[in-house]
C-alpha positions as a Python dict, from the first residue, in 0.01 Angstrom:
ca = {
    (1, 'X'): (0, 0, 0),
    (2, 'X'): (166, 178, 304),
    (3, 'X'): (525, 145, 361),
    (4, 'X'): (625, -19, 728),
    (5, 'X'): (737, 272, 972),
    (6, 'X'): (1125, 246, 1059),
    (7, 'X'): (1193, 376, 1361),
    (8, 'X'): (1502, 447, 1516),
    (9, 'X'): (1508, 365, 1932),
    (10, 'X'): (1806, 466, 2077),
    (11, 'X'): (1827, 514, 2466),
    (12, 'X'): (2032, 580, 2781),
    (13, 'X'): (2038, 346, 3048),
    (14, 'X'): (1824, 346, 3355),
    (15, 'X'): (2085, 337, 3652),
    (16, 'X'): (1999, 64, 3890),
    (17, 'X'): (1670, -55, 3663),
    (18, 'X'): (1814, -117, 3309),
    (19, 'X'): (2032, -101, 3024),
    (20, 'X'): (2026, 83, 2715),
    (21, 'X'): (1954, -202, 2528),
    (22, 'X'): (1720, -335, 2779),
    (23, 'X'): (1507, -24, 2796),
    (24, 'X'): (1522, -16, 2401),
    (25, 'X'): (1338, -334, 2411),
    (26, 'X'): (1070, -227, 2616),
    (27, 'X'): (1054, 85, 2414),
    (28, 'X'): (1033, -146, 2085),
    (29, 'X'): (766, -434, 2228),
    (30, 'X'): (561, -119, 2357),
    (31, 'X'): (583, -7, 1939),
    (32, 'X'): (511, -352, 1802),
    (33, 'X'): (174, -346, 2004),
    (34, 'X'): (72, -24, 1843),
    (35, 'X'): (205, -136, 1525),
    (36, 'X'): (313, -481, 1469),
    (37, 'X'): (501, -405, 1088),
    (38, 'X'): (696, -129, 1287),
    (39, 'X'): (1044, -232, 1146),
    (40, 'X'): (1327, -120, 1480),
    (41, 'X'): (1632, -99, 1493),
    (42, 'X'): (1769, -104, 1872),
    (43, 'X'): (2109, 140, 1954),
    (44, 'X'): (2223, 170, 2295),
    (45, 'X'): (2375, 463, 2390),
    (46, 'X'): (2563, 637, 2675),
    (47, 'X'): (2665, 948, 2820),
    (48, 'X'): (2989, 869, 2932),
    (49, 'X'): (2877, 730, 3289),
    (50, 'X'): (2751, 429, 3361),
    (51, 'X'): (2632, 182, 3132),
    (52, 'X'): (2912, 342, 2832),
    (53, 'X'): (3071, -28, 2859),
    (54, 'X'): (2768, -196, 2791),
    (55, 'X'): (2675, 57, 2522),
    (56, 'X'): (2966, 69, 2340),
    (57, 'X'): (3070, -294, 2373),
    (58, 'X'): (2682, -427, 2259),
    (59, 'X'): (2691, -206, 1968),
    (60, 'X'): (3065, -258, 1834),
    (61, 'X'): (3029, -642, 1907),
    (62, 'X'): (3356, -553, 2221),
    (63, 'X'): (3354, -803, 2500),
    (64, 'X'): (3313, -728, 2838),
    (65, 'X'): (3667, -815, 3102),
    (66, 'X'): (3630, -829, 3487),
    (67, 'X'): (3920, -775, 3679),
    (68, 'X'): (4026, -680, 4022),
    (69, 'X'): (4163, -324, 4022),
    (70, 'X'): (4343, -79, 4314),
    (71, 'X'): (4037, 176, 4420),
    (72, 'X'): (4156, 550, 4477),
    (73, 'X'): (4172, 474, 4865),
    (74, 'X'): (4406, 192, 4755),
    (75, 'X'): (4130, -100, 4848),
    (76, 'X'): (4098, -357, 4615),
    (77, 'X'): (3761, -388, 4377),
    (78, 'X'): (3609, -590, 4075),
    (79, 'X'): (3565, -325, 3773),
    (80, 'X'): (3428, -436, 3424),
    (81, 'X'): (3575, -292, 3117),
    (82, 'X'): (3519, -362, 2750),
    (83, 'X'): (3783, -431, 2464),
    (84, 'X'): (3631, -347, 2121),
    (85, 'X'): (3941, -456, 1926),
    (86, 'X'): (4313, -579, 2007),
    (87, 'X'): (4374, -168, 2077),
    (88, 'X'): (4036, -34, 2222),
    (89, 'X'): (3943, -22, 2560),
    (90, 'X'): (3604, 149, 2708),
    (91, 'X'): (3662, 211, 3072),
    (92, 'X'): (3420, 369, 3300),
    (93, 'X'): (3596, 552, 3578),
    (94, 'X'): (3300, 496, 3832),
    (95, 'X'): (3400, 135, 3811),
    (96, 'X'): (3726, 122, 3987),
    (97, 'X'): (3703, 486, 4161),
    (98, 'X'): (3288, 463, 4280),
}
């Protein structure tokens, strides 16, 4: 008897189209079509830019914060960070600074 295929899909986001964890899903239906015993696991991942937040805080089980924060032209704009613990912050920079 063959033994299921475990397959690792881990991913970077698609900036403007979709997450990390979004595009893993795609990447894992598109598997299960070839192979519907395929056993996946789904890790999102980042490179430090956008979609780290999202990474980070899917994976570590973080929430996401909104808040209104002072641009680096001192204008005022909604940035999203993610708390992974009472001590842990994930901040993109791109968020507050564009």
């Amino acid at each position: 008897m063959a033994q299921a295929l475990h397959i690792v899909v881990a991913i970077d986001s698609f900036k403007g189209s979709a997450t990390s964890m979004q595009a893993a899903t795609w990447v894992a239906d598109g598997i299960h079509r070839v192979d519907a015993q395929a056993q996946i696991t789904k890790v999102p991942i980042a490179d430090g830019g956008e979609g780290t937040v999202e990474a980070l805080t899917s994976a570590l089980g973080g929430k996401k914060v909104s808040q209104m924060v002072t641009g680096p032209l001192g204008d005022q704009v909604q940035a999203t960070f993610g708390l992974l613990d009472d001590t842990t912050a994930v901040i993109e920079m791109a968020q507050a600074s564009g």
